[in-house]
Short mmCIF file of C-alpha atoms and ligand atoms in Angstrom, two decimals:
data_model
loop_
_atom_site.label_atom_id
_atom_site.label_comp_id
_atom_site.label_asym_id
_atom_site.label_seq_id
_atom_site.Cartn_x
_atom_site.Cartn_y
_atom_site.Cartn_z
CA MET Z 1 -6.75 20.96 -40.14
CA ILE Z 2 -5.74 21.66 -36.76
CA LYS Z 3 -2.66 20.49 -35.75
CA ALA Z 4 -2.71 18.99 -31.93
CA GLY Z 5 -0.36 17.91 -29.65
CA ILE Z 6 -1.41 16.63 -26.49
CA ILE Z 7 1.13 16.33 -23.35
CA GLY Z 8 -0.22 13.92 -20.73
CA ALA Z 9 -1.92 12.41 -23.56
CA THR Z 10 -1.60 8.88 -21.15
CA GLY Z 11 -3.58 10.50 -18.50
CA TYR Z 12 -7.46 10.67 -18.18
CA ALA Z 13 -7.79 13.85 -19.28
CA GLY Z 14 -5.58 13.43 -22.23
CA GLY Z 15 -6.75 9.78 -23.26
CA GLU Z 16 -10.60 11.92 -22.97
CA LEU Z 17 -8.84 14.48 -25.44
CA VAL Z 18 -8.09 11.76 -27.53
CA ARG Z 19 -10.97 10.57 -27.69
CA LEU Z 20 -13.05 13.99 -28.67
CA LEU Z 21 -10.06 15.18 -31.51
CA LEU Z 22 -10.34 11.89 -33.05
CA SER Z 23 -14.03 12.43 -33.73
CA HIS Z 24 -13.24 16.56 -34.82
CA LYS Z 25 -13.67 17.08 -38.48
CA ASP Z 26 -11.06 20.15 -38.21
CA ALA Z 27 -8.37 18.40 -35.84
CA GLU Z 28 -5.66 15.78 -35.95
CA ILE Z 29 -3.61 14.79 -33.06
CA LYS Z 30 -0.01 14.68 -34.01
CA TRP Z 31 1.44 13.91 -30.99
CA TYR Z 32 0.40 11.68 -27.71
CA GLY Z 33 3.32 13.30 -25.52
CA SER Z 34 3.89 11.05 -22.33
CA LYS Z 35 6.60 10.53 -19.36
CA SER Z 36 6.22 6.67 -18.37
CA TYR Z 37 5.49 5.08 -21.94
CA ILE Z 38 7.50 6.59 -24.99
CA ASN Z 39 7.87 4.71 -28.27
CA LYS Z 40 5.04 2.22 -26.70
CA ASN Z 41 2.33 2.07 -28.64
CA TYR Z 42 -0.39 4.34 -27.42
CA TYR Z 43 -3.06 1.89 -27.36
CA GLU Z 44 -1.39 -0.30 -25.22
CA VAL Z 45 -1.96 2.58 -22.27
CA TYR Z 46 -5.51 2.24 -23.32
CA GLN Z 47 -6.95 -0.63 -25.22
CA ASN Z 48 -10.06 1.09 -26.18
CA PHE Z 49 -7.65 2.86 -28.67
CA PHE Z 50 -6.66 -0.56 -30.37
CA GLU Z 51 -6.95 -0.64 -34.46
CA ILE Z 52 -8.01 2.89 -33.58
CA VAL Z 53 -4.63 4.80 -32.79
CA PRO Z 54 -1.27 3.47 -34.40
CA ASP Z 55 0.67 5.70 -33.07
CA LYS Z 56 3.61 5.83 -30.24
CA CYS Z 57 3.79 7.82 -27.49
CA MET Z 58 6.17 10.73 -27.34
CA ASP Z 59 8.20 12.38 -24.98
CA ASP Z 60 6.81 15.52 -23.38
CA ASN Z 61 9.04 18.02 -25.48
CA LEU Z 62 7.37 21.02 -25.66
CA ASP Z 63 10.28 22.81 -27.78
CA GLU Z 64 10.24 20.88 -30.37
CA LEU Z 65 6.24 19.96 -30.47
CA SER Z 66 5.68 23.59 -30.41
CA GLU Z 67 7.11 23.79 -34.31
CA ILE Z 68 4.97 21.02 -35.64
CA VAL Z 69 1.57 21.81 -34.30
CA ASP Z 70 -0.90 24.61 -33.74
CA VAL Z 71 -1.91 24.16 -30.88
CA ILE Z 72 -0.61 21.73 -27.80
CA PHE Z 73 -3.08 20.64 -24.99
CA THR Z 74 -0.84 20.53 -21.73
CA ALA Z 75 -2.97 17.59 -19.69
CA THR Z 76 -0.13 17.28 -16.64
CA PRO Z 77 0.20 17.85 -13.03
CA GLN Z 78 0.38 21.13 -11.39
CA GLY Z 79 3.57 23.15 -12.32
CA TYR Z 80 4.63 21.14 -15.43
CA CYS Z 81 2.93 23.88 -18.06
CA SER Z 82 4.48 26.66 -15.95
CA SER Z 83 7.80 25.76 -15.75
CA LEU Z 84 8.19 25.38 -19.36
CA LEU Z 85 6.52 27.68 -21.67
CA CYS Z 86 8.02 30.30 -22.98
CA SER Z 87 7.80 33.23 -25.69
CA LYS Z 88 9.56 31.08 -28.01
CA ILE Z 89 7.01 28.42 -27.29
CA LEU Z 90 4.25 30.67 -27.51
CA SER Z 91 5.39 32.61 -30.84
CA ASN Z 92 5.05 29.05 -32.52
CA CYS Z 93 1.56 27.79 -31.40
CA LYS Z 94 -1.13 28.43 -28.78
CA ILE Z 95 -1.56 26.69 -25.56
CA ILE Z 96 -4.32 25.39 -23.68
CA ASP Z 97 -3.41 24.27 -20.23
CA LEU Z 98 -5.76 21.73 -18.25
CA SER Z 99 -3.90 22.47 -15.10
CA ALA Z 100 -4.31 25.33 -12.72
CA ASP Z 101 -0.77 27.06 -13.37
CA PHE Z 102 -2.55 30.09 -15.36
CA ARG Z 103 -6.21 30.39 -14.02
CA MET Z 104 -5.38 32.44 -11.16
CA LYS Z 105 -4.13 36.08 -11.23
CA ASP Z 106 -2.52 36.53 -8.49
CA THR Z 107 0.35 34.47 -7.86
CA GLU Z 108 0.70 34.36 -4.16
CA VAL Z 109 -2.49 32.83 -4.23
CA TYR Z 110 -1.62 30.34 -6.26
CA GLU Z 111 1.61 29.33 -4.34
CA LYS Z 112 -0.23 29.62 -1.19
CA TRP Z 113 -3.11 27.14 -2.46
CA TYR Z 114 -1.01 24.74 -4.47
CA GLY Z 115 2.30 24.72 -2.20
CA ILE Z 116 4.28 25.45 -5.43
CA LYS Z 117 6.33 28.24 -6.35
CA HIS Z 118 5.24 29.20 -10.13
CA LYS Z 119 7.85 29.26 -12.56
CA SER Z 120 6.70 31.80 -15.30
CA PRO Z 121 4.46 34.67 -13.37
CA ASP Z 122 5.24 37.21 -16.05
CA LEU Z 123 2.36 34.75 -18.22
CA ILE Z 124 -0.42 34.90 -16.01
CA GLN Z 125 -1.77 38.29 -17.05
CA GLU Z 126 -1.70 36.86 -20.55
CA ALA Z 127 -3.51 33.92 -19.99
CA VAL Z 128 -7.21 33.49 -20.33
CA TYR Z 129 -9.73 31.68 -18.04
CA GLY Z 130 -11.19 29.17 -20.28
CA LEU Z 131 -14.53 29.66 -19.10
CA CYS Z 132 -16.18 29.63 -22.67
CA GLU Z 133 -19.88 31.18 -21.75
CA ILE Z 134 -18.74 33.98 -20.10
CA ASN Z 135 -15.22 34.52 -21.24
CA ARG Z 136 -15.52 33.94 -25.45
CA LYS Z 137 -14.33 37.16 -26.73
CA GLN Z 138 -11.07 37.11 -24.44
CA ILE Z 139 -10.18 33.11 -25.38
CA LYS Z 140 -10.90 34.32 -29.43
CA ASP Z 141 -7.60 36.83 -28.90
CA THR Z 142 -5.44 34.56 -26.57
CA ARG Z 143 -2.08 32.25 -26.74
CA ILE Z 144 -2.75 31.22 -23.34
CA VAL Z 145 -5.91 29.63 -22.31
CA ALA Z 146 -6.06 28.60 -18.68
CA ASN Z 147 -8.69 25.73 -18.71
CA PRO Z 148 -10.94 25.62 -15.92
CA GLY Z 149 -10.97 23.60 -13.05
CA CYS Z 150 -14.14 20.74 -12.86
CA TYR Z 151 -15.73 21.71 -9.82
CA PRO Z 152 -15.37 25.65 -10.46
CA THR Z 153 -16.90 24.75 -13.99
CA CYS Z 154 -19.87 23.53 -12.25
CA THR Z 155 -20.29 25.57 -9.31
CA THR Z 156 -19.61 29.14 -11.38
CA LEU Z 157 -21.93 28.53 -14.14
CA SER Z 158 -24.76 26.82 -11.97
CA LEU Z 159 -24.48 30.05 -9.58
CA TYR Z 160 -23.07 32.84 -12.23
CA PRO Z 161 -26.82 34.06 -13.68
CA LEU Z 162 -27.75 34.57 -9.89
CA VAL Z 163 -24.10 36.79 -8.80
CA LYS Z 164 -23.66 38.71 -11.93
CA GLU Z 165 -27.99 40.19 -11.34
CA GLY Z 166 -27.18 40.34 -7.83
CA ILE Z 167 -30.02 37.83 -7.16
CA ILE Z 168 -28.41 36.73 -4.00
CA ASP Z 169 -26.07 37.61 -1.08
CA VAL Z 170 -22.83 36.79 -2.17
CA ASN Z 171 -21.25 36.03 0.71
CA THR Z 172 -23.71 33.40 1.78
CA ILE Z 173 -23.07 30.82 -0.47
CA ILE Z 174 -22.21 27.15 0.52
CA THR Z 175 -21.37 24.98 -2.05
CA ASP Z 176 -21.53 20.92 -1.24
CA ALA Z 177 -20.21 18.87 -4.60
CA LYS Z 178 -19.58 15.81 -4.99
CA SER Z 179 -17.25 14.06 -7.89
CA GLY Z 180 -16.08 10.84 -9.46
CA THR Z 181 -12.59 9.13 -8.79
CA SER Z 182 -11.67 9.82 -12.36
CA GLY Z 183 -11.63 13.43 -10.93
CA ALA Z 184 -8.19 12.53 -9.36
CA GLY Z 185 -6.45 11.48 -12.05
CA ARG Z 186 -5.07 7.90 -12.98
CA SER Z 187 -1.96 7.97 -10.64
CA THR Z 188 -2.98 5.50 -7.95
CA LYS Z 189 -3.75 6.96 -4.33
CA THR Z 190 -4.81 4.77 -1.54
CA ASP Z 191 -7.67 7.06 -1.32
CA ASN Z 192 -8.65 6.10 -4.61
CA LEU Z 193 -8.34 2.20 -4.51
CA PHE Z 194 -12.06 0.62 -5.10
CA CYS Z 195 -12.36 -0.78 -1.61
CA GLU Z 196 -12.10 2.54 0.04
CA VAL Z 197 -14.34 4.29 -2.49
CA ASN Z 198 -16.83 1.61 -2.99
CA GLU Z 199 -20.06 1.80 -1.34
CA ASN Z 200 -18.48 4.84 0.64
CA ILE Z 201 -18.84 8.46 0.80
CA LYS Z 202 -16.03 10.80 2.20
CA ALA Z 203 -15.90 14.78 2.08
CA TYR Z 204 -11.81 16.38 1.71
CA GLY Z 205 -10.38 18.88 1.33
CA VAL Z 206 -12.63 20.53 4.11
CA THR Z 207 -12.34 24.19 4.39
CA ASP Z 208 -9.22 24.16 2.32
CA HIS Z 209 -9.74 22.58 -1.18
CA ARG Z 210 -7.68 24.45 -3.80
CA HIS Z 211 -10.69 25.18 -5.82
CA THR Z 212 -11.72 26.99 -3.29
CA PRO Z 213 -10.05 30.72 -4.31
CA GLU Z 214 -10.50 29.85 -8.21
CA ILE Z 215 -14.61 29.66 -7.68
CA GLU Z 216 -14.04 32.68 -5.53
CA GLU Z 217 -12.22 34.73 -7.78
CA GLN Z 218 -14.41 34.11 -11.02
CA LEU Z 219 -17.78 34.89 -9.08
CA SER Z 220 -15.77 38.04 -7.61
CA TYR Z 221 -15.53 39.31 -11.52
CA ALA Z 222 -19.38 39.06 -12.04
CA ALA Z 223 -20.23 40.33 -8.54
CA GLY Z 224 -18.02 43.24 -9.05
CA GLN Z 225 -16.88 42.70 -5.38
CA ASN Z 226 -14.95 39.96 -3.33
CA VAL Z 227 -16.74 37.05 -2.89
CA THR Z 228 -16.16 34.28 -0.22
CA ILE Z 229 -17.45 30.40 0.01
CA ASN Z 230 -17.80 27.66 2.01
CA PHE Z 231 -16.54 24.95 -0.57
CA THR Z 232 -16.75 21.00 0.39
CA PRO Z 233 -16.35 18.57 -2.52
CA HIS Z 234 -16.90 14.70 -1.56
CA LEU Z 235 -15.70 11.65 -3.08
CA VAL Z 236 -18.99 9.29 -4.45
CA PRO Z 237 -18.15 5.19 -6.06
CA MET Z 238 -18.61 6.78 -9.88
CA ASN Z 239 -16.32 6.70 -12.55
CA ARG Z 240 -17.41 10.00 -13.87
CA GLY Z 241 -19.45 13.03 -12.82
CA ILE Z 242 -19.66 15.60 -10.75
CA LEU Z 243 -23.03 17.23 -8.88
CA THR Z 244 -22.36 20.47 -7.21
CA THR Z 245 -25.41 21.82 -4.82
CA SER Z 246 -25.25 25.72 -3.94
CA TYR Z 247 -27.01 27.47 -1.46
CA ALA Z 248 -27.25 30.97 -0.92
CA SER Z 249 -29.59 33.63 0.63
CA LEU Z 250 -31.97 35.71 -2.09
CA LYS Z 251 -31.66 38.81 -1.60
CA LYS Z 252 -35.20 39.89 -1.50
CA GLU Z 253 -38.25 37.69 -1.45
CA THR Z 254 -38.10 36.47 -5.72
CA SER Z 255 -40.55 34.23 -7.63
CA TYR Z 256 -39.55 31.38 -9.52
CA GLU Z 257 -40.92 32.87 -12.37
CA GLU Z 258 -38.06 35.88 -11.91
CA VAL Z 259 -35.45 33.58 -11.51
CA ARG Z 260 -36.13 31.34 -14.43
CA GLU Z 261 -36.16 34.39 -16.48
CA VAL Z 262 -32.45 35.41 -15.39
CA TYR Z 263 -31.45 32.04 -16.06
CA GLU Z 264 -33.32 32.12 -19.67
CA LYS Z 265 -31.28 35.77 -20.13
CA TYR Z 266 -27.28 34.20 -20.00
CA TYR Z 267 -27.87 30.31 -20.93
CA LYS Z 268 -31.12 30.15 -23.52
CA ASP Z 269 -28.54 30.32 -26.66
CA GLU Z 270 -25.90 28.14 -25.04
CA PHE Z 271 -25.68 24.53 -26.58
CA PHE Z 272 -23.74 23.25 -23.95
CA ILE Z 273 -26.15 24.67 -20.99
CA ARG Z 274 -29.14 23.18 -19.86
CA VAL Z 275 -31.27 24.86 -17.75
CA LEU Z 276 -34.40 21.48 -16.99
CA ASP Z 277 -37.74 22.39 -16.98
CA ARG Z 278 -39.18 23.28 -13.18
CA ASP Z 279 -38.55 20.76 -10.60
CA VAL Z 280 -36.56 18.45 -12.38
CA TYR Z 281 -32.89 18.51 -11.09
CA PRO Z 282 -29.46 17.38 -12.69
CA GLN Z 283 -27.96 13.85 -12.05
CA THR Z 284 -24.88 12.95 -13.30
CA LYS Z 285 -26.12 10.07 -16.12
CA TRP Z 286 -27.83 12.58 -17.90
CA VAL Z 287 -24.72 14.46 -18.95
CA SER Z 288 -22.19 11.51 -18.99
CA GLY Z 289 -19.85 11.44 -22.00
CA SER Z 290 -20.75 14.94 -23.23
CA ASN Z 291 -20.20 18.47 -22.76
CA PHE Z 292 -23.36 19.40 -21.53
CA VAL Z 293 -23.76 21.36 -17.91
CA ASP Z 294 -27.22 20.63 -16.70
CA VAL Z 295 -28.30 23.45 -14.31
CA ASN Z 296 -31.39 24.07 -12.19
CA PHE Z 297 -32.84 25.67 -8.94
CA LYS Z 298 -35.77 25.72 -6.44
CA ILE Z 299 -36.17 28.53 -4.11
CA ASP Z 300 -36.77 27.55 -0.58
CA HIS Z 301 -39.21 30.38 0.35
CA ARG Z 302 -39.43 29.32 4.49
CA THR Z 303 -35.84 30.09 4.69
CA ASN Z 304 -35.34 32.77 2.00
CA ARG Z 305 -32.46 31.02 0.41
CA ILE Z 306 -32.19 29.07 -3.09
CA VAL Z 307 -30.76 25.81 -3.92
CA VAL Z 308 -28.70 25.97 -7.16
CA LEU Z 309 -27.98 22.35 -8.80
CA GLY Z 310 -25.33 22.00 -11.66
CA ALA Z 311 -24.28 18.33 -13.08
CA MET Z 312 -21.64 17.25 -15.74
CA ASP Z 313 -18.87 15.27 -16.56
CA ASN Z 314 -15.84 15.91 -14.98
CA LEU Z 315 -13.68 14.60 -17.87
CA VAL Z 316 -15.80 16.40 -20.72
CA LYS Z 317 -16.83 19.88 -19.92
CA GLY Z 318 -14.45 19.83 -16.36
CA ALA Z 319 -11.64 19.01 -18.72
CA ALA Z 320 -11.42 17.62 -22.22
CA GLY Z 321 -14.60 19.07 -23.27
CA GLN Z 322 -14.40 22.40 -22.40
CA ALA Z 323 -10.33 22.23 -23.87
CA VAL Z 324 -11.77 21.37 -27.19
CA GLN Z 325 -14.59 23.73 -27.04
CA ASN Z 326 -11.69 25.98 -26.17
CA MET Z 327 -9.52 25.07 -29.18
CA ASN Z 328 -12.89 25.68 -31.43
CA ILE Z 329 -13.37 29.27 -30.26
CA MET Z 330 -9.52 30.04 -30.46
CA PHE Z 331 -8.96 29.08 -34.40
CA GLY Z 332 -12.30 30.14 -35.31
CA LEU Z 333 -14.56 26.93 -35.69
CA GLU Z 334 -17.51 26.40 -35.08
CA GLU Z 335 -17.61 26.45 -31.30
CA THR Z 336 -20.00 22.71 -31.30
CA SER Z 337 -17.33 21.13 -33.34
CA GLY Z 338 -16.55 17.91 -32.36
CA LEU Z 339 -18.44 18.04 -29.35
CA LYS Z 340 -22.18 17.40 -29.80
CA HIS Z 341 -22.17 13.91 -28.64
CA VAL Z 342 -25.63 13.02 -26.85
CA PRO Z 343 -24.87 12.02 -23.43
CA MET Z 344 -24.67 7.82 -22.05
CA PHE Z 345 -27.66 6.50 -20.32
CA PRO Z 346 -27.74 4.51 -18.02
N1 NDP Q 1 -9.01 14.31 -13.96
C1 NDP Q 1 -10.19 15.20 -13.99
O1 NDP Q 1 -11.26 15.19 -14.23
C2 NDP Q 1 -9.42 16.49 -14.28
C3 NDP Q 1 -7.89 16.98 -14.62
N2 NDP Q 1 -7.65 18.06 -14.96
C4 NDP Q 1 -6.19 18.82 -14.91
O2 NDP Q 1 -5.77 17.77 -15.75
C5 NDP Q 1 -4.36 17.52 -15.54
C6 NDP Q 1 -4.45 16.01 -15.66
O3 NDP Q 1 -5.11 15.47 -14.96
P1 NDP Q 1 -5.16 13.75 -15.16
O4 NDP Q 1 -5.50 13.10 -16.38
O5 NDP Q 1 -6.34 13.84 -13.81
O6 NDP Q 1 -3.86 13.28 -14.45
P2 NDP Q 1 -3.24 11.66 -14.55
O7 NDP Q 1 -2.85 11.59 -13.03
O8 NDP Q 1 -4.57 10.83 -14.89
O9 NDP Q 1 -2.51 12.06 -15.74
C7 NDP Q 1 -1.22 12.75 -15.76
C8 NDP Q 1 -0.68 13.13 -16.84
O10 NDP Q 1 0.60 13.81 -16.44
C9 NDP Q 1 1.60 13.34 -17.13
N3 NDP Q 1 2.88 13.58 -16.25
C10 NDP Q 1 2.87 13.19 -15.08
N4 NDP Q 1 4.23 13.89 -15.00
C11 NDP Q 1 4.90 14.41 -15.61
C12 NDP Q 1 5.97 15.24 -16.09
N5 NDP Q 1 7.02 15.49 -15.01
N6 NDP Q 1 6.17 15.52 -17.11
C13 NDP Q 1 5.50 15.33 -18.10
N7 NDP Q 1 4.30 14.57 -18.30
C14 NDP Q 1 3.85 13.78 -16.90
C15 NDP Q 1 1.89 11.46 -16.88
O11 NDP Q 1 2.46 10.72 -18.01
P3 NDP Q 1 2.54 9.24 -17.59
O12 NDP Q 1 1.58 8.57 -17.78
O13 NDP Q 1 3.09 9.06 -19.43
O14 NDP Q 1 3.64 9.01 -16.79
C16 NDP Q 1 -0.06 11.35 -17.28
O15 NDP Q 1 -0.17 11.46 -18.65
C17 NDP Q 1 -4.04 17.62 -13.94
O16 NDP Q 1 -3.54 19.16 -14.14
C18 NDP Q 1 -5.56 18.06 -13.80
O17 NDP Q 1 -5.81 18.85 -12.60
C19 NDP Q 1 -8.72 18.74 -14.78
C20 NDP Q 1 -10.10 19.01 -14.65
C21 NDP Q 1 -10.54 17.29 -14.60
C1 X2W Q 2 -11.99 13.86 -7.02
C2 X2W Q 2 -10.59 14.24 -7.01
O1 X2W Q 2 -9.72 14.40 -6.60
N1 X2W Q 2 -10.87 15.83 -7.74
C3 X2W Q 2 -9.76 16.83 -7.85
C4 X2W Q 2 -10.20 17.72 -9.07
C5 X2W Q 2 -10.16 17.56 -10.52
C6 X2W Q 2 -9.10 17.94 -10.54
O2 X2W Q 2 -8.03 17.43 -11.63
O3 X2W Q 2 -8.73 19.38 -10.58
P1 X2W Q 2 -8.41 20.65 -12.01
O4 X2W Q 2 -9.78 20.74 -12.20
O5 X2W Q 2 -8.10 21.89 -10.87
O6 X2W Q 2 -7.50 20.11 -12.74
C7 X2W Q 2 -9.58 17.03 -6.70
O7 X2W Q 2 -10.12 17.24 -5.54
O8 X2W Q 2 -8.27 17.86 -6.52
#
């Protein structure tokens, strides 16, 4: 049985980790870490866990926690994990960090886009970017997983086969993304008030969203050259879900069948990536509550561009689900263990 501790268990991503780990047959939660609810019953924070979770919230002492668990999930704000992680903790247990602290290999890029000083630059190289379908081999042997961002997961996975196989001109990629408001976390921001989100759609982070360099770095590895993209996220009036629509120029005239073959090559054996049937395009409802990413594409022969769509649940494949998938890989468990939920519809 894998003993797990969660720091930030009282946030949206942490709450989703609790939900998933409770039904995982090979894992048990030993620590519900919090900053504001120490000694309160965990179910008092989220009453959906009433009579399911009897435990109290604990503090956020990573040091003490590392001595009693096999893995710690940090579902905490940017800068938290990197400010506390050290070799002593890493000699005790494995870390899966849901923040962006260890996602990018260049400290300067992190500091520029996040506006905070990185406190453990010496650990960055050791961390593995936990995009499971792409980095499975490296994830297996690492002590630190940098769990990918929600938008980067959806954008990168939906474009990856095209970039890897050189089908598109990688410097023509434009990604337009939409997210439900749980993506912004539980802390109150006036931007996320019901009356400012309901019946409204707004772009944010235009030209400077912090996920831009993360997506660019991953696509650059796939392309074997530097990739820059235009990335524009939008907040939409939904609780959960991300839809990304990406556009790129094809290098040459290409048929549906050729592109389909490329997607099949990479994803036909991937349980969590579903390449939909021809002319059926991903919808957030079809993946809600599940660890699936649905993808599909259409070639616009008139403009010689391809339109690629991806949909997933930001809290599952975009956060807690992928974190559990990473745990499964790190501990040699069945990769799909605890994650085979059928999406909720409607
Ligand atoms: N929401 C999403 O869709 C996704 C989130 N993530 C990442 O996961 C992490 C958590 O996000 P999310 O759940 O949305 O955020 P929330 O704001 O909902 O939760 C934040 C959590 O962090 C805890 N916390 C805050 N400050 C501290 C601190 N100084 N020390 C210890 N714990 C602290 C809070 O504890 P308390 O409540 O007790 O104060 C709470 O449990 C972030 O890094 C985010 O970027 C990644 C992918 C998707
Ligand atoms: C709707 C919304 O605000 N989404 C968040 C992204 C979700 C998230 O928490 O980002 P990470 O995946 O990097 O942790 C944002 O745009 O910053």
